[in-house]
PDB file of C-alpha atoms in Angstrom:
ATOM      1  CA  UNK A   1     176.990-121.822 -11.497  1.00 45.00           C
ATOM      2  CA  UNK A   2     174.293-122.826  -8.964  1.00 45.00           C
ATOM      3  CA  UNK A   3     175.231-126.095  -7.362  1.00 45.00           C
ATOM      4  CA  UNK A   4     173.228-128.465  -5.213  1.00 45.00           C
ATOM      5  CA  UNK A   5     175.151-127.170  -2.105  1.00 42.00           C
ATOM      6  CA  UNK A   6     174.187-123.557  -2.907  1.00 46.00           C
ATOM      7  CA  UNK A   7     170.490-124.510  -3.312  1.00 40.00           C
ATOM      8  CA  UNK A   8     170.509-126.376  -0.012  1.00 40.00           C
ATOM      9  CA  UNK A   9     172.191-123.387   1.667  1.00 44.00           C
ATOM     10  CA  UNK A  10     169.637-120.908   0.292  1.00 39.00           C
ATOM     11  CA  UNK A  11     166.823-123.208   1.300  1.00 44.00           C
ATOM     12  CA  UNK A  12     168.011-123.429   4.871  1.00 40.00           C
ATOM     13  CA  UNK A  13     168.375-119.663   5.087  1.00 41.00           C
ATOM     14  CA  UNK A  14     164.891-119.098   3.723  1.00 39.00           C
ATOM     15  CA  UNK A  15     163.387-121.555   6.190  1.00 40.00           C
ATOM     16  CA  UNK A  16     165.169-119.842   9.101  1.00 42.00           C
ATOM     17  CA  UNK A  17     163.959-116.426   7.993  1.00 39.00           C
ATOM     18  CA  UNK A  18     160.382-117.725   7.549  1.00 44.00           C
ATOM     19  CA  UNK A  19     160.438-119.109  11.071  1.00 44.00           C
ATOM     20  CA  UNK A  20     161.784-115.880  12.654  1.00 43.00           C
ATOM     21  CA  UNK A  21     159.424-113.420  10.965  1.00 41.00           C
ATOM     22  CA  UNK A  22     155.712-113.766  11.352  1.00 45.00           C
ATOM     23  CA  UNK A  23     154.799-111.716   8.276  1.00 40.00           C
ATOM     24  CA  UNK A  24     157.084-113.391   5.738  1.00 44.00           C
ATOM     25  CA  UNK A  25     154.807-116.373   5.051  1.00 43.00           C
ATOM     26  CA  UNK A  26     156.193-116.804   1.527  1.00 40.00           C
ATOM     27  CA  UNK A  27     159.696-117.604   2.717  1.00 40.00           C
ATOM     28  CA  UNK A  28     158.904-121.022   4.211  1.00 47.00           C
ATOM     29  CA  UNK A  29     157.502-122.582   0.933  1.00 46.00           C
ATOM     30  CA  UNK A  30     160.428-120.947  -1.010  1.00 40.00           C
ATOM     31  CA  UNK A  31     162.889-122.493   1.364  1.00 45.00           C
ATOM     32  CA  UNK A  32     161.281-125.909   1.056  1.00 45.00           C
ATOM     33  CA  UNK A  33     161.341-125.651  -2.701  1.00 43.00           C
ATOM     34  CA  UNK A  34     165.064-124.757  -2.743  1.00 40.00           C
ATOM     35  CA  UNK A  35     165.835-127.623  -0.470  1.00 42.00           C
ATOM     36  CA  UNK A  36     163.915-130.043  -2.666  1.00 44.00           C
ATOM     37  CA  UNK A  37     165.747-128.758  -5.773  1.00 41.00           C
ATOM     38  CA  UNK A  38     169.110-129.172  -4.061  1.00 43.00           C
ATOM     39  CA  UNK A  39     168.235-132.716  -3.084  1.00 40.00           C
ATOM     40  CA  UNK A  40     167.281-133.603  -6.681  1.00 39.00           C
ATOM     41  CA  UNK A  41     170.535-132.198  -8.007  1.00 38.00           C
ATOM     42  CA  UNK A  42     172.578-133.984  -5.357  1.00 40.00           C
ATOM     43  CA  UNK A  43     170.860-137.223  -6.233  1.00 41.00           C
ATOM     44  CA  UNK A  44     171.255-136.799  -9.980  1.00 41.00           C
ATOM     45  CA  UNK A  45     174.343-139.027 -10.613  1.00 42.00           C
ATOM     46  CA  UNK A  46     172.590-142.037  -9.081  1.00 41.00           C
ATOM     47  CA  UNK A  47     170.188-142.063 -11.989  1.00 45.00           C
ATOM     48  CA  UNK A  48     172.946-143.464 -14.155  1.00 57.00           C
ATOM     49  CA  UNK A  49     172.327-146.981 -12.880  1.00 86.00           C
ATOM     50  CA  UNK A  50     169.129-148.928 -13.560  1.00 92.00           C
ATOM     51  CA  UNK A  51     167.902-152.021 -11.666  1.00 92.00           C
ATOM     52  CA  UNK A  52     165.183-153.955 -13.469  1.00 92.00           C
ATOM     53  CA  UNK A  53     163.458-157.359 -12.880  1.00 90.00           C
ATOM     54  CA  UNK A  54     163.022-159.865 -15.681  1.00 93.00           C
ATOM     55  CA  UNK A  55     161.289-163.206 -16.189  1.00 92.00           C
ATOM     56  CA  UNK A  56     162.036-165.956 -18.679  1.00 92.00           C
ATOM     57  CA  UNK A  57     160.750-165.028 -22.141  1.00 93.00           C
ATOM     58  CA  UNK A  58     159.827-161.557 -20.856  1.00 94.00           C
ATOM     59  CA  UNK A  59     160.691-158.047 -22.057  1.00 95.00           C
ATOM     60  CA  UNK A  60     163.339-155.885 -20.324  1.00 95.00           C
ATOM     61  CA  UNK A  61     162.956-152.147 -20.813  1.00 94.00           C
ATOM     62  CA  UNK A  62     166.011-149.957 -20.207  1.00 93.00           C
ATOM     63  CA  UNK A  63     167.667-146.633 -21.132  1.00 93.00           C
ATOM     64  CA  UNK A  64     170.522-146.540 -23.671  1.00 94.00           C
ATOM     65  CA  UNK A  65     173.282-143.910 -23.684  1.00 95.00           C
ATOM     66  CA  UNK A  66     173.246-141.797 -26.839  1.00 94.00           C
ATOM     67  CA  UNK A  67     176.974-141.150 -26.826  1.00 94.00           C
ATOM     68  CA  UNK A  68     178.790-143.492 -24.415  1.00 95.00           C
ATOM     69  CA  UNK A  69     178.650-147.224 -23.531  1.00 95.00           C
ATOM     70  CA  UNK A  70     175.719-148.865 -21.876  1.00 96.00           C
ATOM     71  CA  UNK A  71     176.672-151.884 -19.699  1.00 96.00           C
ATOM     72  CA  UNK A  72     174.108-154.586 -19.152  1.00 97.00           C
ATOM     73  CA  UNK A  73     174.873-157.100 -16.380  1.00 96.00           C
ATOM     74  CA  UNK A  74     172.786-160.071 -15.286  1.00 96.00           C
ATOM     75  CA  UNK A  75     172.783-160.553 -11.551  1.00 92.00           C
ATOM     76  CA  UNK A  76     173.673-164.150 -10.718  1.00 91.00           C
ATOM     77  CA  UNK A  77     173.853-165.085 -14.419  1.00 94.00           C
ATOM     78  CA  UNK A  78     175.788-164.192 -17.631  1.00 95.00           C
ATOM     79  CA  UNK A  79     175.022-163.591 -21.249  1.00 96.00           C
ATOM     80  CA  UNK A  80     175.613-166.565 -23.561  1.00 94.00           C
ATOM     81  CA  UNK A  81     174.513-165.062 -26.872  1.00 94.00           C
ATOM     82  CA  UNK A  82     172.796-162.067 -28.422  1.00 94.00           C
ATOM     83  CA  UNK A  83     170.586-162.104 -31.509  1.00 94.00           C
ATOM     84  CA  UNK A  84     169.916-158.848 -33.489  1.00 93.00           C
ATOM     85  CA  UNK A  85     169.087-157.800 -37.013  1.00 90.00           C
ATOM     86  CA  UNK A  86     171.674-155.781 -39.101  1.00 86.00           C
ATOM     87  CA  UNK A  87     169.982-153.130 -41.159  1.00 82.00           C
ATOM     88  CA  UNK A  88     172.914-152.455 -43.556  1.00 83.00           C
ATOM     89  CA  UNK A  89     172.882-148.724 -42.810  1.00 88.00           C
ATOM     90  CA  UNK A  90     175.623-147.511 -40.407  1.00 88.00           C
ATOM     91  CA  UNK A  91     173.396-144.827 -38.855  1.00 91.00           C
ATOM     92  CA  UNK A  92     170.636-147.371 -38.081  1.00 90.00           C
ATOM     93  CA  UNK A  93     172.753-150.109 -36.499  1.00 92.00           C
ATOM     94  CA  UNK A  94     173.922-150.483 -32.936  1.00 95.00           C
ATOM     95  CA  UNK A  95     176.842-152.460 -31.616  1.00 94.00           C
ATOM     96  CA  UNK A  96     176.864-155.230 -28.992  1.00 95.00           C
ATOM     97  CA  UNK A  97     180.163-156.308 -27.450  1.00 93.00           C
ATOM     98  CA  UNK A  98     180.411-159.285 -25.135  1.00 91.00           C
ATOM     99  CA  UNK A  99     182.746-159.155 -22.138  1.00 91.00           C
ATOM    100  CA  UNK A 100     183.671-162.799 -21.631  1.00 88.00           C
ATOM    101  CA  UNK A 101     185.210-162.619 -18.097  1.00 89.00           C
ATOM    102  CA  UNK A 102     182.052-161.389 -16.273  1.00 91.00           C
ATOM    103  CA  UNK A 103     179.523-162.257 -18.977  1.00 94.00           C
ATOM    104  CA  UNK A 104     178.243-158.699 -19.390  1.00 96.00           C
ATOM    105  CA  UNK A 105     177.430-156.961 -22.677  1.00 97.00           C
ATOM    106  CA  UNK A 106     178.133-153.421 -23.808  1.00 97.00           C
ATOM    107  CA  UNK A 107     175.819-151.510 -26.142  1.00 96.00           C
ATOM    108  CA  UNK A 108     176.635-148.450 -28.209  1.00 96.00           C
ATOM    109  CA  UNK A 109     175.127-146.379 -31.065  1.00 95.00           C
ATOM    110  CA  UNK A 110     176.988-144.335 -33.679  1.00 94.00           C
ATOM    111  CA  UNK A 111     177.130-140.559 -33.711  1.00 92.00           C
ATOM    112  CA  UNK A 112     174.109-139.434 -35.722  1.00 92.00           C
ATOM    113  CA  UNK A 113     172.091-142.607 -34.943  1.00 94.00           C
ATOM    114  CA  UNK A 114     168.655-142.056 -36.516  1.00 92.00           C
ATOM    115  CA  UNK A 115     166.643-144.374 -34.298  1.00 90.00           C
ATOM    116  CA  UNK A 116     165.057-143.690 -30.919  1.00 93.00           C
ATOM    117  CA  UNK A 117     165.338-147.223 -29.553  1.00 93.00           C
ATOM    118  CA  UNK A 118     167.033-150.600 -30.065  1.00 95.00           C
ATOM    119  CA  UNK A 119     165.761-154.102 -29.493  1.00 95.00           C
ATOM    120  CA  UNK A 120     167.381-157.528 -29.450  1.00 96.00           C
ATOM    121  CA  UNK A 121     167.064-161.037 -27.904  1.00 96.00           C
ATOM    122  CA  UNK A 122     169.561-162.512 -25.433  1.00 95.00           C
ATOM    123  CA  UNK A 123     170.082-165.965 -24.125  1.00 95.00           C
ATOM    124  CA  UNK A 124     171.733-166.440 -20.714  1.00 95.00           C
ATOM    125  CA  UNK A 125     174.035-169.224 -19.464  1.00 93.00           C
ATOM    126  CA  UNK A 126     171.321-170.375 -17.132  1.00 92.00           C
ATOM    127  CA  UNK A 127     169.026-170.879 -20.075  1.00 92.00           C
ATOM    128  CA  UNK A 128     166.756-167.807 -19.782  1.00 94.00           C
ATOM    129  CA  UNK A 129     165.716-165.779 -22.845  1.00 95.00           C
ATOM    130  CA  UNK A 130     164.964-162.049 -22.690  1.00 96.00           C
ATOM    131  CA  UNK A 131     163.804-159.458 -25.155  1.00 96.00           C
ATOM    132  CA  UNK A 132     165.519-156.135 -24.624  1.00 97.00           C
ATOM    133  CA  UNK A 133     163.775-152.896 -25.708  1.00 96.00           C
ATOM    134  CA  UNK A 134     165.977-149.931 -24.837  1.00 95.00           C
ATOM    135  CA  UNK A 135     165.031-146.298 -25.424  1.00 95.00           C
ATOM    136  CA  UNK A 136     167.700-143.745 -26.377  1.00 94.00           C
ATOM    137  CA  UNK A 137     168.513-141.618 -23.341  1.00 92.00           C
ATOM    138  CA  UNK A 138     171.165-139.127 -22.176  1.00 92.00           C
ATOM    139  CA  UNK A 139     174.782-138.875 -23.252  1.00 92.00           C
ATOM    140  CA  UNK A 140     176.395-140.292 -20.104  1.00 93.00           C
ATOM    141  CA  UNK A 141     177.494-143.942 -19.786  1.00 94.00           C
ATOM    142  CA  UNK A 142     174.858-146.035 -18.092  1.00 94.00           C
ATOM    143  CA  UNK A 143     174.620-149.375 -16.303  1.00 95.00           C
ATOM    144  CA  UNK A 144     171.626-151.765 -16.285  1.00 96.00           C
ATOM    145  CA  UNK A 145     171.491-154.521 -13.717  1.00 95.00           C
ATOM    146  CA  UNK A 146     168.925-157.256 -14.437  1.00 95.00           C
ATOM    147  CA  UNK A 147     167.620-159.491 -11.782  1.00 92.00           C
ATOM    148  CA  UNK A 148     165.493-162.621 -12.294  1.00 92.00           C
ATOM    149  CA  UNK A 149     163.609-163.663  -9.121  1.00 87.00           C
ATOM    150  CA  UNK A 150     163.729-167.301 -10.274  1.00 87.00           C
ATOM    151  CA  UNK A 151     167.535-167.318  -9.845  1.00 84.00           C
ATOM    152  CA  UNK A 152     167.266-166.094  -6.257  1.00 71.00           C
ATOM    153  CA  UNK A 153     164.654-168.661  -5.550  1.00 68.00           C
ATOM    154  CA  UNK A 154     166.909-171.488  -6.854  1.00 64.00           C
ATOM    155  CA  UNK A 155     169.792-170.244  -4.677  1.00 60.00           C
ATOM    156  CA  UNK A 156     167.553-170.176  -1.607  1.00 54.00           C
ATOM    157  CA  UNK A 157     166.278-173.699  -2.326  1.00 54.00           C
ATOM    158  CA  UNK A 158     169.875-175.013  -2.871  1.00 55.00           C
ATOM    159  CA  UNK A 159     170.666-175.000   0.841  1.00 58.00           C
ATOM    160  CA  UNK A 160     167.405-176.623   1.894  1.00 54.00           C
ATOM    161  CA  UNK A 161     166.360-180.312   1.862  1.00 65.00           C
ATOM    162  CA  UNK A 162     164.417-181.170  -1.283  1.00 64.00           C
ATOM    163  CA  UNK A 163     160.650-180.704  -1.058  1.00 68.00           C
ATOM    164  CA  UNK A 164     158.418-183.467  -2.426  1.00 78.00           C
ATOM    165  CA  UNK A 165     156.466-182.462  -5.517  1.00 80.00           C
ATOM    166  CA  UNK A 166     153.132-183.045  -3.790  1.00 82.00           C
ATOM    167  CA  UNK A 167     154.211-180.857  -0.886  1.00 85.00           C
ATOM    168  CA  UNK A 168     155.124-178.095  -3.346  1.00 89.00           C
ATOM    169  CA  UNK A 169     151.751-178.526  -5.024  1.00 91.00           C
ATOM    170  CA  UNK A 170     149.983-178.160  -1.692  1.00 90.00           C
ATOM    171  CA  UNK A 171     151.843-174.909  -0.984  1.00 91.00           C
ATOM    172  CA  UNK A 172     150.891-173.559  -4.365  1.00 93.00           C
ATOM    173  CA  UNK A 173     147.207-174.346  -3.773  1.00 93.00           C
ATOM    174  CA  UNK A 174     147.432-172.462  -0.439  1.00 92.00           C
ATOM    175  CA  UNK A 175     148.805-169.421  -2.213  1.00 91.00           C
ATOM    176  CA  UNK A 176     146.226-169.641  -5.046  1.00 91.00           C
ATOM    177  CA  UNK A 177     143.331-169.833  -2.464  1.00 92.00           C
ATOM    178  CA  UNK A 178     144.300-166.340  -1.167  1.00 89.00           C
ATOM    179  CA  UNK A 179     145.155-164.936  -4.675  1.00 87.00           C
ATOM    180  CA  UNK A 180     148.870-164.754  -3.776  1.00 88.00           C
ATOM    181  CA  UNK A 181     151.566-165.160  -6.425  1.00 86.00           C
ATOM    182  CA  UNK A 182     154.540-167.176  -5.104  1.00 87.00           C
ATOM    183  CA  UNK A 183     158.092-166.254  -6.119  1.00 85.00           C
ATOM    184  CA  UNK A 184     159.023-167.725  -9.460  1.00 86.00           C
ATOM    185  CA  UNK A 185     155.485-167.904 -10.783  1.00 90.00           C
ATOM    186  CA  UNK A 186     153.659-165.899 -13.402  1.00 89.00           C
ATOM    187  CA  UNK A 187     149.876-165.505 -13.322  1.00 90.00           C
ATOM    188  CA  UNK A 188     147.592-165.243 -16.288  1.00 89.00           C
ATOM    189  CA  UNK A 189     143.858-164.567 -16.178  1.00 87.00           C
ATOM    190  CA  UNK A 190     142.530-165.577 -19.654  1.00 84.00           C
ATOM    191  CA  UNK A 191     139.023-164.751 -20.809  1.00 79.00           C
ATOM    192  CA  UNK A 192     138.202-168.392 -21.324  1.00 82.00           C
ATOM    193  CA  UNK A 193     134.742-169.753 -22.017  1.00 88.00           C
ATOM    194  CA  UNK A 194     133.301-172.551 -19.883  1.00 89.00           C
ATOM    195  CA  UNK A 195     133.708-176.128 -21.049  1.00 91.00           C
ATOM    196  CA  UNK A 196     130.879-178.665 -20.463  1.00 91.00           C
ATOM    197  CA  UNK A 197     132.058-181.848 -18.789  1.00 89.00           C
ATOM    198  CA  UNK A 198     129.094-184.091 -18.150  1.00 89.00           C
ATOM    199  CA  UNK A 199     126.720-182.197 -15.914  1.00 90.00           C
ATOM    200  CA  UNK A 200     129.373-179.625 -14.937  1.00 93.00           C
ATOM    201  CA  UNK A 201     130.444-176.325 -16.493  1.00 93.00           C
ATOM    202  CA  UNK A 202     134.158-175.744 -15.915  1.00 94.00           C
ATOM    203  CA  UNK A 203     135.868-172.371 -16.634  1.00 94.00           C
ATOM    204  CA  UNK A 204     139.515-171.427 -16.216  1.00 94.00           C
ATOM    205  CA  UNK A 205     139.829-168.329 -13.927  1.00 93.00           C
ATOM    206  CA  UNK A 206     143.611-168.037 -13.453  1.00 93.00           C
ATOM    207  CA  UNK A 207     146.746-169.978 -14.338  1.00 94.00           C
ATOM    208  CA  UNK A 208     149.933-169.931 -12.253  1.00 95.00           C
ATOM    209  CA  UNK A 209     152.972-171.057 -14.199  1.00 92.00           C
ATOM    210  CA  UNK A 210     156.438-171.799 -12.748  1.00 91.00           C
ATOM    211  CA  UNK A 211     159.489-173.782 -13.783  1.00 88.00           C
ATOM    212  CA  UNK A 212     158.302-177.000 -12.158  1.00 89.00           C
ATOM    213  CA  UNK A 213     154.570-176.601 -11.443  1.00 93.00           C
ATOM    214  CA  UNK A 214     151.446-175.190 -13.104  1.00 94.00           C
ATOM    215  CA  UNK A 215     148.394-174.283 -11.046  1.00 95.00           C
ATOM    216  CA  UNK A 216     144.863-173.604 -12.264  1.00 95.00           C
ATOM    217  CA  UNK A 217     141.992-171.919 -10.554  1.00 95.00           C
ATOM    218  CA  UNK A 218     138.672-173.212 -11.902  1.00 94.00           C
ATOM    219  CA  UNK A 219     135.062-172.171 -11.489  1.00 95.00           C
ATOM    220  CA  UNK A 220     132.689-175.182 -11.554  1.00 95.00           C
ATOM    221  CA  UNK A 221     128.981-174.894 -11.759  1.00 95.00           C
ATOM    222  CA  UNK A 222     126.225-177.492 -11.752  1.00 95.00           C
ATOM    223  CA  UNK A 223     124.246-177.260 -14.984  1.00 94.00           C
ATOM    224  CA  UNK A 224     121.969-180.233 -14.305  1.00 94.00           C
ATOM    225  CA  UNK A 225     118.512-180.218 -12.701  1.00 94.00           C
ATOM    226  CA  UNK A 226     119.635-182.323  -9.772  1.00 95.00           C
ATOM    227  CA  UNK A 227     122.323-182.209  -7.064  1.00 95.00           C
ATOM    228  CA  UNK A 228     125.814-183.460  -8.055  1.00 94.00           C
ATOM    229  CA  UNK A 229     129.016-184.320  -6.141  1.00 93.00           C
ATOM    230  CA  UNK A 230     132.188-182.893  -7.740  1.00 92.00           C
ATOM    231  CA  UNK A 231     135.114-185.319  -7.558  1.00 89.00           C
ATOM    232  CA  UNK A 232     138.810-184.658  -8.197  1.00 87.00           C
ATOM    233  CA  UNK A 233     138.787-187.204 -11.017  1.00 86.00           C
ATOM    234  CA  UNK A 234     136.119-185.142 -12.785  1.00 83.00           C
ATOM    235  CA  UNK A 235     138.438-182.185 -13.246  1.00 87.00           C
ATOM    236  CA  UNK A 236     142.030-183.429 -12.891  1.00 85.00           C
ATOM    237  CA  UNK A 237     143.934-184.226 -16.140  1.00 84.00           C
ATOM    238  CA  UNK A 238     146.817-186.668 -16.434  1.00 82.00           C
ATOM    239  CA  UNK A 239     149.872-185.494 -14.463  1.00 81.00           C
ATOM    240  CA  UNK A 240     147.896-183.805 -11.687  1.00 89.00           C
ATOM    241  CA  UNK A 241     149.606-183.679  -8.296  1.00 91.00           C
ATOM    242  CA  UNK A 242     146.957-182.071  -6.052  1.00 91.00           C
ATOM    243  CA  UNK A 243     143.350-181.030  -6.215  1.00 93.00           C
ATOM    244  CA  UNK A 244     141.373-178.865  -3.782  1.00 93.00           C
ATOM    245  CA  UNK A 245     137.587-178.251  -4.179  1.00 93.00           C
ATOM    246  CA  UNK A 246     135.939-175.617  -2.002  1.00 93.00           C
ATOM    247  CA  UNK A 247     132.489-177.355  -1.953  1.00 92.00           C
ATOM    248  CA  UNK A 248     132.097-180.774  -3.456  1.00 92.00           C
ATOM    249  CA  UNK A 249     128.298-180.993  -3.117  1.00 94.00           C
ATOM    250  CA  UNK A 250     126.447-178.662  -5.452  1.00 94.00           C
ATOM    251  CA  UNK A 251     122.704-178.161  -5.817  1.00 95.00           C
ATOM    252  CA  UNK A 252     121.270-177.393  -9.255  1.00 95.00           C
ATOM    253  CA  UNK A 253     122.667-174.043 -10.436  1.00 94.00           C
ATOM    254  CA  UNK A 254     125.194-173.736  -7.636  1.00 95.00           C
ATOM    255  CA  UNK A 255     128.960-173.105  -8.253  1.00 95.00           C
ATOM    256  CA  UNK A 256     132.208-173.690  -6.510  1.00 95.00           C
ATOM    257  CA  UNK A 257     135.928-173.007  -6.879  1.00 95.00           C
ATOM    258  CA  UNK A 258     138.585-175.688  -7.436  1.00 95.00           C
ATOM    259  CA  UNK A 259     142.409-175.521  -7.431  1.00 95.00           C
ATOM    260  CA  UNK A 260     144.310-177.972  -9.555  1.00 95.00           C
ATOM    261  CA  UNK A 261     148.189-178.354  -9.685  1.00 95.00           C
ATOM    262  CA  UNK A 262     150.285-180.484 -11.987  1.00 92.00           C
ATOM    263  CA  UNK A 263     153.936-180.972 -12.944  1.00 90.00           C
ATOM    264  CA  UNK A 264     154.967-178.703 -15.851  1.00 88.00           C
ATOM    265  CA  UNK A 265     155.390-180.732 -18.999  1.00 82.00           C
ATOM    266  CA  UNK A 266     153.754-183.841 -17.622  1.00 79.00           C
ATOM    267  CA  UNK A 267     150.551-185.168 -19.357  1.00 71.00           C
ATOM    268  CA  UNK A 268     148.498-182.225 -20.501  1.00 74.00           C
ATOM    269  CA  UNK A 269     150.270-179.794 -18.222  1.00 75.00           C
TER     270      UNK A 269
END
């Protein structure tokens, strides 16, 4: 049996011969290939563990063992419940076992399982909901470690003095102005049509949504035949914490960008 150690040894020998003999130009690439193959074989067992990131209400993709158990662990959290459909056919169903001490779950499929993937919903003890979609993989037992950046952000904030909501809103506007996505936020760029508000046309360019704040990037254009001054009150709905307008004075036909931030769940936010 050719092991990773054998391949590495052969590769090193080939490289040495290729260096010593001017005419044997094919030995160097052969040695490099054997070394690469040995490295892949040596690293093979590490592929048994998966590390994936998740967001609330998002989908988690993973590999599922076709013969052994698949352990799914939430970093900094624990499973509270799992919701799945039972088909009624033993060869089409999979099993979910909850481990109450650590809060992990274990997945398994029966011998002769006819499907190629399984899917289910899970709710965590911190209140997050994930949809799992796991493809059938190899026979070895596997582990899946799921990390939610929002949990790490909450831990980091726990040791710091509380930040006033308006200060948080200002920081979000600064990030939006350079098209950065802060930790704990999801960005959506909808294909929204412009809305007419008086003499202004307002179109949503991007929306940043986090647990506490929602930020919106707006394009504002002057549709009137005369100059207008854009005020925060013209574009800020109820519950707004901060507004920033790039250029408040617009000639006829000119446009500008505005950033508006509000508290999630407040007013129309």
